[in-house]
Structure formats: structure tokens, C-alpha cells
Coordinates of C-alpha atoms and ligand atoms in Angstrom, one line a residue:
X14 CA 27.7 -21.5 8.3
X15 CA 31.2 -20.4 7.4
X16 CA 31.7 -17.2 5.6
X17 CA 33.1 -19.0 2.5
X18 CA 29.9 -21.0 2.3
X19 CA 27.8 -17.9 2.7
X20 CA 29.7 -16.3 -0.1
X21 CA 29.0 -19.2 -2.4
X22 CA 25.3 -19.4 -1.6
X23 CA 25.0 -15.7 -1.7
X24 CA 26.3 -15.6 -5.3
X25 CA 24.0 -18.5 -6.2
X26 CA 20.9 -16.9 -4.6
X27 CA 21.5 -13.6 -6.5
X28 CA 21.7 -15.6 -9.7
X29 CA 18.5 -17.4 -8.6
X30 CA 16.7 -14.1 -8.0
X31 CA 17.9 -12.7 -11.4
X32 CA 16.6 -15.9 -13.1
X33 CA 13.4 -15.5 -11.2
X34 CA 13.0 -11.9 -12.5
X35 CA 13.5 -13.2 -16.0
X36 CA 11.2 -16.3 -15.7
X37 CA 8.5 -15.2 -13.3
X38 CA 6.1 -15.1 -16.2
X39 CA 6.3 -18.9 -16.5
X40 CA 4.8 -19.6 -13.1
X41 CA 1.1 -19.7 -12.4
X42 CA 0.3 -16.3 -10.9
X43 CA -1.4 -17.9 -7.9
X44 CA -0.3 -21.0 -6.1
X45 CA -2.4 -24.0 -7.1
X46 CA -1.9 -25.6 -3.6
X47 CA -4.8 -26.4 -1.3
X48 CA -4.9 -25.4 2.4
X49 CA -2.4 -27.6 4.4
X50 CA -0.4 -28.7 1.4
X51 CA 2.7 -26.7 2.5
X52 CA 2.4 -27.4 6.2
X53 CA 2.3 -31.2 5.7
X54 CA 5.7 -31.0 4.1
X55 CA 7.3 -29.1 7.0
X56 CA 8.5 -31.4 9.8
X57 CA 6.6 -30.9 13.1
X58 CA 9.8 -30.6 15.1
X59 CA 12.9 -28.4 14.4
X60 CA 16.2 -29.9 13.3
X61 CA 18.4 -30.8 16.3
X62 CA 21.6 -30.4 14.3
X63 CA 22.3 -27.7 11.7
X64 CA 21.5 -28.7 8.2
X65 CA 23.4 -28.2 5.0
X66 CA 22.3 -25.1 3.1
X67 CA 22.0 -27.2 0.0
X68 CA 19.2 -29.2 1.6
X69 CA 17.5 -26.1 2.9
X70 CA 17.6 -24.5 -0.5
X71 CA 16.3 -27.7 -2.1
X72 CA 13.3 -27.5 0.2
X73 CA 12.8 -23.9 -0.6
X74 CA 12.4 -24.8 -4.3
X75 CA 10.4 -28.0 -3.6
X76 CA 8.1 -27.0 -0.7
X77 CA 8.0 -23.2 -0.5
X78 CA 8.1 -22.0 -4.1
X79 CA 5.0 -23.9 -5.2
X80 CA 3.1 -22.3 -2.4
X81 CA 3.9 -18.7 -3.4
X82 CA 1.7 -16.2 -5.2
X83 CA 3.9 -14.4 -7.7
X84 CA 3.3 -10.7 -7.0
X85 CA 6.0 -9.8 -9.4
X86 CA 4.3 -11.6 -12.3
X87 CA 3.4 -9.2 -15.1
X88 CA -0.1 -10.8 -15.1
X89 CA -0.6 -9.6 -11.5
X90 CA -3.6 -7.2 -11.8
X91 CA -5.1 -7.9 -8.4
X92 CA -5.6 -5.7 -5.2
X93 CA -2.9 -3.1 -5.6
X94 CA 0.6 -4.0 -6.7
X95 CA 3.4 -4.6 -4.3
X96 CA 6.2 -4.3 -6.8
X97 CA 9.9 -4.6 -6.2
X98 CA 12.9 -4.0 -8.5
X99 CA 16.5 -5.1 -8.8
X100 CA 17.7 -1.9 -7.1
X101 CA 15.4 -2.4 -4.2
X102 CA 16.4 -6.0 -3.6
X103 CA 20.0 -5.0 -3.6
X104 CA 19.4 -2.3 -1.1
X105 CA 17.4 -4.8 1.1
X106 CA 20.2 -7.3 0.9
X107 CA 22.7 -4.7 2.3
X108 CA 20.2 -3.8 5.0
X109 CA 20.0 -7.4 6.1
X110 CA 23.8 -7.8 5.9
X111 CA 24.4 -4.7 8.0
X112 CA 21.8 -6.0 10.5
X113 CA 21.4 -2.7 12.2
X114 CA 18.6 -1.9 14.5
X115 CA 18.1 1.8 13.9
X116 CA 15.9 2.9 16.8
X117 CA 17.8 6.1 17.6
X118 CA 20.3 8.3 15.8
X119 CA 23.2 6.9 17.8
X120 CA 22.5 3.3 16.8
X121 CA 23.1 4.3 13.2
X122 CA 23.5 8.0 12.3
X123 CA 23.4 7.2 8.6
X124 CA 20.1 5.4 8.8
X125 CA 18.5 8.4 10.6
X126 CA 19.9 11.0 8.3
X127 CA 19.3 9.0 5.1
X128 CA 15.7 8.5 6.1
X129 CA 15.3 12.3 6.6
X130 CA 17.0 13.1 3.3
X131 CA 15.2 10.5 1.2
X132 CA 11.8 11.5 2.6
X133 CA 12.6 15.1 1.7
X134 CA 13.4 13.9 -1.9
X135 CA 10.2 11.9 -2.0
X136 CA 8.1 14.9 -0.8
X137 CA 9.6 17.0 -3.6
X138 CA 9.0 14.3 -6.1
X139 CA 5.3 14.1 -5.5
X140 CA 4.8 17.8 -4.9
X141 CA 3.9 17.9 -1.3
X142 CA 4.0 21.3 0.4
X143 CA 7.4 22.4 1.8
X144 CA 8.1 21.9 5.4
X145 CA 6.4 18.5 6.0
X146 CA 8.5 16.1 8.1
X147 CA 8.6 12.5 7.0
X148 CA 9.2 9.1 8.6
X149 CA 9.1 5.6 7.2
X150 CA 6.5 3.3 8.7
X151 CA 6.0 -0.4 8.0
X152 CA 2.6 0.1 6.4
X153 CA -0.1 2.6 5.6
X154 CA -2.2 1.0 8.3
X155 CA 0.4 1.9 10.9
X156 CA 0.7 5.4 9.6
X157 CA -3.0 5.9 9.8
X158 CA -3.0 4.6 13.3
X159 CA -0.3 7.1 14.1
X160 CA -2.5 9.9 12.6
X161 CA -5.5 8.8 14.6
X162 CA -3.5 8.7 17.8
X163 CA -2.0 12.1 17.2
X164 CA -5.4 13.5 16.3
X165 CA -6.8 12.1 19.6
X166 CA -4.0 13.6 21.6
X167 CA -4.1 17.0 19.9
X168 CA -7.9 17.2 20.4
X169 CA -7.6 16.4 24.1
X170 CA -4.8 18.8 24.7
X171 CA -2.5 15.8 24.9
X172 CA -4.4 14.7 28.0
X173 CA -5.7 11.3 26.9
X174 CA -2.1 9.9 26.9
X175 CA -2.2 10.4 30.7
X176 CA -5.8 10.2 31.6
X177 CA -7.4 8.0 28.9
X178 CA -10.2 9.2 26.8
X179 CA -12.8 11.1 29.0
X180 CA -15.2 12.1 26.2
X181 CA -16.0 10.2 23.0
X182 CA -14.3 11.6 20.0
X183 CA -15.6 11.1 16.5
X184 CA -13.8 10.3 13.2
X185 CA -15.0 10.8 9.6
X186 CA -14.1 8.9 6.5
X187 CA -16.0 8.1 3.3
X188 CA -18.0 4.9 3.0
X189 CA -15.3 3.8 0.5
X190 CA -12.3 4.3 2.9
X191 CA -10.0 1.4 3.5
X192 CA -10.5 -1.1 6.3
X193 CA -7.4 0.2 8.0
X194 CA -9.3 3.3 9.0
X195 CA -11.9 1.2 10.8
X196 CA -9.2 -0.9 12.4
X197 CA -7.3 2.2 13.5
X198 CA -10.5 3.8 15.0
X199 CA -11.2 0.5 16.8
X200 CA -7.8 0.2 18.4
X201 CA -6.9 3.9 19.0
X202 CA -9.6 4.2 21.7
X203 CA -12.3 6.1 19.7
X204 CA -14.5 3.0 19.4
X205 CA -15.9 1.8 16.1
X206 CA -19.3 3.3 16.8
X207 CA -17.7 6.7 16.6
X208 CA -16.6 6.3 13.0
X209 CA -18.9 8.1 10.6
X210 CA -19.0 6.7 7.1
X211 CA -19.7 9.7 4.8
X212 CA -21.7 9.1 1.6
X213 CA -20.0 9.4 -1.8
X214 CA -20.9 10.9 -5.1
X215 CA -21.2 9.1 -8.5
X216 CA -17.4 8.8 -8.7
X217 CA -17.3 7.2 -5.2
X218 CA -15.6 10.4 -3.8
X219 CA -16.6 11.7 -0.4
X220 CA -19.2 14.4 -0.4
X221 CA -17.8 17.4 1.6
X222 CA -21.3 18.8 2.3
X223 CA -22.4 15.5 3.9
X224 CA -19.1 15.6 5.9
X225 CA -20.0 19.0 7.3
X226 CA -23.5 18.0 8.1
X227 CA -22.2 14.9 10.1
X228 CA -19.7 17.1 12.0
X229 CA -22.3 19.6 12.9
X230 CA -24.8 16.9 14.0
X231 CA -22.1 15.4 16.3
X232 CA -21.2 18.7 17.8
X233 CA -24.9 19.5 18.4
X234 CA -25.2 16.1 20.2
X235 CA -22.3 17.0 22.5
X236 CA -19.7 14.8 20.9
X237 CA -16.2 16.0 20.0
X238 CA -15.2 15.6 16.3
X239 CA -11.5 14.9 16.1
X240 CA -10.3 13.6 12.7
X241 CA -11.2 13.3 9.1
X242 CA -9.5 10.7 6.9
X243 CA -9.6 11.6 3.2
X244 CA -8.6 9.0 0.6
X245 CA -6.8 9.7 -2.6
X246 CA -7.3 6.5 -4.6
X247 CA -9.8 4.3 -2.8
X248 CA -9.2 0.6 -2.7
X249 CA -12.4 -0.5 -4.4
X250 CA -12.5 2.0 -7.3
X251 CA -9.6 4.4 -7.1
X252 CA -11.9 7.3 -6.2
X253 CA -10.3 10.7 -5.3
X254 CA -11.7 12.5 -2.3
X255 CA -11.6 16.3 -3.0
X256 CA -9.0 17.5 -0.5
X257 CA -9.6 21.3 -0.8
X258 CA -13.3 21.4 0.3
X259 CA -12.6 18.6 2.9
X260 CA -9.7 20.7 4.2
X261 CA -12.1 23.7 4.5
X262 CA -14.5 21.7 6.7
X263 CA -11.5 20.6 8.8
X264 CA -10.3 24.2 9.2
X265 CA -13.7 25.5 10.1
X266 CA -14.1 22.8 12.9
X267 CA -10.5 22.5 14.0
X268 CA -10.2 18.8 12.9
X269 CA -7.1 16.8 12.1
X270 CA -7.0 16.0 8.4
X271 CA -5.2 12.7 7.5
X272 CA -4.8 11.9 3.8
X273 CA -4.5 8.2 2.8
X274 CA -2.9 8.0 -0.6
X275 CA -1.4 4.6 0.0
X276 CA -1.6 3.5 -3.6
X277 CA -2.3 6.6 -5.6
X278 CA 0.4 8.8 -4.1
X279 CA 2.9 7.3 -6.6
X280 CA 0.8 8.8 -9.4
X281 CA 1.7 12.3 -8.1
X282 CA 5.2 11.7 -9.4
X283 CA 3.7 12.9 -12.7
X284 CA 3.4 16.7 -12.9
X285 CA 0.3 16.2 -15.1
X286 CA -1.4 14.1 -12.3
X287 CA -0.5 16.4 -9.4
X288 CA -4.2 17.6 -9.4
X289 CA -5.1 14.4 -7.4
X290 CA -3.5 16.0 -4.3
X291 CA -4.8 19.5 -4.8
X292 CA -5.6 20.9 -1.4
X293 CA -3.1 18.7 0.4
X294 CA -1.7 21.9 2.1
X295 CA -4.6 21.5 4.6
X296 CA -3.5 18.0 5.6
X297 CA -2.0 17.4 9.1
X298 CA -0.7 14.1 7.9
X299 CA -0.3 12.2 4.6
X300 CA 0.7 8.7 3.8
X301 CA 1.7 6.9 0.6
X302 CA 3.4 3.5 0.1
X303 CA 6.5 3.3 -2.1
X304 CA 6.0 -0.4 -1.4
X305 CA 2.9 -0.5 -3.5
X306 CA 3.6 1.1 -6.9
X307 CA 7.1 2.7 -6.6
X308 CA 9.4 -0.3 -7.0
X309 CA 10.4 -0.5 -3.4
X310 CA 9.8 -3.9 -2.0
X311 CA 7.5 -4.3 1.0
X312 CA 7.7 -2.8 3.6
X313 CA 8.2 1.0 3.1
X314 CA 5.4 3.4 3.8
X315 CA 6.1 7.2 3.7
X316 CA 4.3 9.1 6.4
X317 CA 4.4 12.9 6.5
X318 CA 3.3 15.3 9.2
X319 CA 2.9 19.0 9.4
X320 CA 3.7 19.2 13.1
X321 CA 6.3 16.6 14.1
X322 CA 6.1 17.9 17.7
X323 CA 2.5 16.6 18.0
X324 CA 3.6 13.2 16.7
X325 CA 6.6 12.9 19.0
X326 CA 4.6 14.1 22.0
X327 CA 2.1 11.4 21.3
X328 CA 4.6 8.6 21.2
X329 CA 7.6 9.8 23.3
X330 CA 8.8 7.7 26.2
X331 CA 12.3 8.4 27.5
X332 CA 13.6 5.6 29.7
X333 CA 17.1 6.1 31.1
X334 CA 18.6 3.3 29.0
X335 CA 17.6 5.0 25.7
X336 CA 19.0 8.4 26.5
X337 CA 22.0 9.5 24.4
X338 CA 24.1 12.6 24.7
X339 CA 22.8 14.0 21.4
X340 CA 19.0 13.6 21.8
X341 CA 18.4 17.4 21.6
X342 CA 20.2 17.7 18.3
X343 CA 19.0 14.7 16.3
X344 CA 15.9 12.9 15.1
X345 CA 15.3 9.7 17.1
X346 CA 12.8 8.0 14.9
X347 CA 11.8 5.6 17.7
X348 CA 9.5 8.4 18.9
X349 CA 7.9 8.9 15.5
X350 CA 5.8 5.7 15.6
X351 CA 4.8 2.6 17.6
X352 CA 7.8 0.2 17.6
X353 CA 11.0 0.9 19.3
X354 CA 13.1 -1.2 17.0
X355 CA 13.4 0.0 13.4
X356 CA 14.7 -1.6 10.2
X357 CA 16.9 0.4 7.9
X358 CA 14.3 0.8 5.2
X359 CA 15.5 4.1 3.8
X360 CA 18.4 2.3 2.1
X361 CA 16.3 0.4 -0.4
X362 CA 14.3 3.6 -1.1
X363 CA 17.5 5.5 -1.8
X364 CA 18.7 2.8 -4.1
X365 CA 15.5 2.8 -6.0
X366 CA 15.3 6.6 -6.4
X367 CA 19.0 6.8 -7.5
X368 CA 18.8 3.8 -9.8
X369 CA 15.7 4.9 -11.7
X370 CA 15.9 8.6 -11.2
X371 CA 12.7 10.7 -11.1
X372 CA 12.3 10.3 -14.9
X373 CA 12.6 6.5 -14.8
X374 CA 9.9 6.3 -12.1
X375 CA 7.7 8.7 -14.0
X376 CA 8.1 6.7 -17.2
X377 CA 6.8 3.6 -15.5
X378 CA 3.8 5.2 -14.0
X379 CA 2.9 7.0 -17.2
X380 CA 3.0 3.7 -19.1
X381 CA 0.8 2.0 -16.5
X382 CA -1.7 4.9 -16.7
X383 CA -1.7 4.6 -20.5
X384 CA -2.3 0.8 -20.3
X385 CA -5.2 1.3 -17.9
X386 CA -6.7 3.7 -20.5
X387 CA -6.3 1.0 -23.2
X388 CA -8.2 -1.5 -21.1
X389 CA -10.9 1.0 -20.3
X390 CA -11.2 1.5 -24.1
X391 CA -11.8 -2.2 -24.6
X392 CA -14.4 -2.4 -21.8
X393 CA -16.3 0.6 -23.2
X394 CA -16.1 -0.7 -26.8
X395 CA -17.6 -4.1 -25.9
X396 CA -21.4 -4.0 -25.3
X397 CA -21.3 -7.1 -23.1
X398 CA -19.3 -5.1 -20.5
X399 CA -20.0 -2.2 -18.2
X400 CA -17.5 0.2 -16.6
X401 CA -18.5 0.6 -13.0
X402 CA -16.3 3.6 -12.0
X403 CA -14.3 6.3 -13.7
X404 CA -10.7 5.3 -14.5
X405 CA -8.8 8.0 -12.8
X406 CA -5.5 6.2 -12.5
X407 CA -4.4 2.6 -13.1
X408 CA -7.5 0.8 -11.9
X409 CA -10.3 -0.4 -14.2
X410 CA -13.6 -1.6 -12.5
X411 CA -16.0 -3.5 -14.7
X412 CA -18.5 -6.3 -15.0
X413 CA -20.4 -8.3 -17.5
X414 CA -23.9 -7.1 -17.9
X415 CA -26.4 -8.8 -20.1
X416 CA -29.4 -7.4 -18.4
X417 CA -30.2 -10.2 -16.0
X418 CA -31.2 -9.2 -12.4
X419 CA -28.6 -7.9 -10.0
X420 CA -28.3 -11.0 -7.9
X421 CA -27.8 -13.2 -11.0
X422 CA -25.3 -10.6 -12.4
X423 CA -23.2 -11.0 -9.2
X424 CA -23.1 -14.7 -9.6
X425 CA -22.2 -14.4 -13.3
X426 CA -19.4 -12.1 -12.6
X427 CA -18.0 -14.2 -9.8
X428 CA -18.0 -17.1 -12.3
X429 CA -16.3 -14.9 -14.9
X430 CA -13.5 -13.9 -12.4
X431 CA -13.0 -17.6 -11.4
X432 CA -12.6 -18.6 -15.0
X433 CA -10.1 -15.8 -15.7
X434 CA -8.0 -16.5 -12.6
X435 CA -8.3 -20.3 -13.2
X436 CA -6.1 -19.9 -16.2
X437 CA -3.2 -19.2 -14.0
X438 CA -2.0 -16.6 -16.5
X439 CA -3.4 -13.6 -14.7
X440 CA -4.8 -12.7 -11.3
X441 CA -7.6 -10.1 -10.9
X442 CA -9.5 -9.4 -7.7
X443 CA -12.9 -8.1 -6.9
X444 CA -14.9 -5.8 -4.8
X445 CA -18.5 -4.6 -4.5
X446 CA -19.6 -1.1 -5.6
X447 CA -23.1 -0.1 -4.5
X448 CA -23.8 -3.8 -4.1
X449 CA -22.5 -4.8 -7.6
X450 CA -19.9 -7.5 -7.8
X451 CA -17.1 -5.7 -9.5
X452 CA -14.0 -7.0 -11.2
X453 CA -10.9 -4.9 -10.6
X454 CA -7.9 -4.8 -13.0
X455 CA -5.0 -2.8 -11.7
X456 CA -2.0 -2.1 -14.0
X457 CA 1.0 -1.5 -11.7
X458 CA 3.5 -4.3 -12.0
X459 CA 7.0 -3.2 -13.0
X460 CA 7.2 -5.5 -16.0
X461 CA 3.6 -5.4 -17.2
X462 CA 3.6 -4.3 -20.8
X463 CA 0.9 -3.9 -23.5
X464 CA 1.1 -7.6 -24.5
X465 CA 0.2 -8.6 -20.9
X466 CA -2.9 -6.4 -20.7
X467 CA -3.8 -7.7 -24.2
X468 CA -3.5 -11.3 -23.0
X469 CA -5.6 -10.4 -19.9
X470 CA -8.3 -8.9 -22.1
X471 CA -8.2 -12.0 -24.5
X472 CA -8.8 -14.2 -21.4
X473 CA -11.6 -12.0 -20.2
X474 CA -13.1 -11.9 -23.6
X475 CA -13.1 -15.7 -24.2
X476 CA -14.3 -16.5 -20.6
X477 CA -17.2 -14.0 -21.2
X478 CA -17.9 -15.7 -24.5
X479 CA -18.1 -19.1 -22.8
X480 CA -20.4 -17.9 -20.0
X481 CA -22.8 -16.1 -22.3
X482 CA -23.0 -18.8 -24.9
X483 CA -26.7 -19.9 -25.1
Ligands
PLP526 N1 -5.2 2.6 2.3 C1 -5.5 2.2 1.1 C2 -6.3 3.2 0.2 C3 -5.2 0.9 0.6 O1 -5.6 0.6 -0.7 C4 -4.4 0.1 1.4 C5 -4.0 -1.3 0.9 O2 -4.2 -1.6 -0.2 C6 -4.1 0.5 2.7 C7 -4.5 1.7 3.1 C8 -3.3 -0.4 3.6 O3 -2.0 -0.5 3.2 P1 -0.9 -1.3 4.1 O4 -0.9 -2.7 3.6 O5 0.4 -0.6 3.8 O6 -1.3 -1.1 5.5

């Protein structure tokens, strides 16, 4: 492709994206296609000769677009959001254009230094303790794996890097912790059977007393407790583990405390919500995802550590071909995580923070929290529905409950969810809480406004009416 053609299509594609931002609401939120529908329209063999971009783009619209879920749709209430923004897309475009692979400072000083600076901003913005060092990872799952590996190394005096794990180490997380903890424990050498799932209270938050009991029990049995993962904003219900008493347990027993605030960390942008991370001073590591709720398109996960030396010691490998003359003076982020190669992710984050300003981001989050309260009010006011967890942030967990038995209620609520999502206007997802099928409605899309939650509630209301009609 000649540069002139690139220029023409580049302008057209930016127009296309701007139109998409304006019109995304007109698409069904989820793709209506069946498994295999996309694949059957993609030739089995690659083109021998280069094709015209016009033809490629035509197929993008014809074959690819109908197979997309529209995460940026204001009716997206499922999982947690993965919102983007014009500023972030523009930053990402420049990152792709520069095409830099930012593994060490020398391979792009601006990438390394901007990453350091922007993560310092972000730390101030959400009120983290001073002195934490930040690095961008691709996902919270990777960040948690890094934490588990660092905890393993620190606990073994950095011996397991060389010798492998000689004694079993144990890890603790609430029964509501995200599956990435279990995945991390599984692949970081601890072994899944050494993950202790700690019971939770009525709000689904970890019970620190039960944590202490589990640690003591393991110590008495000759095992070596290594790491606790506390969650601020659990995936199923948005529960907030109490960091201060958990930190006390970690201090008493010399355990690594990792805080997973993948989604909820963004809420700490609001001074009035900072309480959700009270006690975070005790954390050895902390992760939250600007790529969830903070307008920075996937991927961008902010990982903070108290002791960067422990992180670097866990990951550092120094082959001759990667040595530079300035290694002693700079941060080479290749040693701060698993991959060697690194994308320039800090650029889009910088664009977002500068474009919205702290106040702009706060205004969005504040409005989402208000809208979640509005939905909570509708659930509570309607006797057919039951709230299944406290609404601490932007997630509302509820179900229909007309008094039938639990198993029939689960079937009823699955049917309700299918009806709501079948409209194509909204997408809500589900979980189970204490065995109860739970519908989750998360307010977090950039363009979700009161009229969208109103529409969602109208759809819920009429689907419930249809299902309960005698
Ligand atoms: N932790 C929590 C609490 C989550 O809710 C999620 C995803 O929703 C994750 C971790 C995993 O995030 P990622 O997709 O960035 O790995």
C-alpha cells in the first residue's frame, strides 16, 4: 500500500470510527450470528496477491462487523465495562503508527519515562500511598500472576527461581475472588490445592478472622503461607474486602498482600469513595485496570509495587544482547513483567488523562454511581424483585423472586435474562451468589445515560411481567 492510499483510507477510517461512536446505539448489543457464521465467510487460504484496501474494508463491514459484540454500546451492562474514548483511540493510533517495541529504555526513552510519569499521576489520582512504583501490564490476570511470582520468590528468599519450589506454599483469597487468582496459583507453581478460599460475610467480603484461622492452621500443619489476595470490587457482586484488618493478618504472619481492584480501582478517583481502599498502605502490590472503567481502550492494566527490587529480582534476565550502556540509570520495564516485548500503552493513558482531566473522569464515575443507585431504587421499590448484594459501586445484583423454590427461581431468572438480552437493546450478564442465579447490571459505559438505564429497566419490567403472567 502506498502512503497516499494509506492517507486516504486513514482519513476514511477515522470518519468511520467517529460515525460508529455516534451510531453504536443502533446496533444490536450482541452479535446475532451463530457459531461458524463468520468463519464460513473467510476463505480457507490466504490471498496470493495483495488485495485492494477497498475490498478488505468491504469485507470488514460485511463479514466482521455483524460478528462483533458492541462493548461501547450504552446498553452494555454486562460483566465489567471495557470502555474506550476518542482520546484513547487517537493515542492508540499513534502508538500503532510509531510501531515501537518498548522493551528497554533505549528502545524508546519516551515510552519508558512517560510510563513512569503517567503511573505516578494515576497513583495520585486514586490516592495510593506515596512511593509505590508502577508499571503497565496487559491485564489484571498478568499483574496478579506477577504478584504471585514475586510473593513466591520473596517467601523462598529468592531461591525458587533457581531451585524450584522445595516446600509447598499456600495462597489465600476469598471465595468470591476472581478466577485469575486460581489461574495464577495454578501456573505459578503453588498448585491449585494450595489455594485457600476464605469464607465471606453477608456483603460477600472476606472475613479476616477466618483468614487468620486458615493461616494458623496451615502453619501448624508445616506448610508455608506466602500470599493473600484481597479484592476491592469482586466480579460477582462488587464486594469490598476490608484491607486494613487483612493487612494486619499479613503483617503478623509476614505474608505478601496483593490487592485486586481491577474494576473498582477507578472509583477511587472520587475522594468520597477513597474509603474503598482504606488500609492499602499494607499492600505489597495493587492492580487496577484503566481498560475497564477509565476510558482507556483495552489493554492497559496499572500494576503497583511497594518494592520494585523484589519484582525485578523475580523477573530479571540479562543476556548480552539486551545490555545497554545506561542500564544502571534507567527503568527497563522488560524486567517488570513476563514478556520481553512491550507495547507503548502509556501514550493512550496519557491522552485520556490530559483530554478528560481528573475532573472529567470523576464526573463520569460519579454519574455512573448515581445511575446504579437509581436502578437499585427501582429494584427495591418493586416487590417482584430482590436485591442480592449491597450496591457499593456501579453494580446492581438482583433477581425475580415470587416465592417458588430455589431451583425453579434459578430457571425463572435465566429465562428473564434471556428475554431481556434477546431484545438486542441491552446486554446484562449473570453469576451465582450463594447458589442463587443472579442478574448483574453494571453501569460503566462512557455514553450510558439515565435514558439508557430507564430503557433497561423497562425491558426488565416487561419481561418480568410476561414471565409472571398467570
Ligand atoms: N480481577 C477482577 C476483580 C475482575 O473482575 C477481572 C475481570 O473482570 C479480572 C481480575 C481480570 O481482568 P483482566 O481481564 O484484565 O485480566
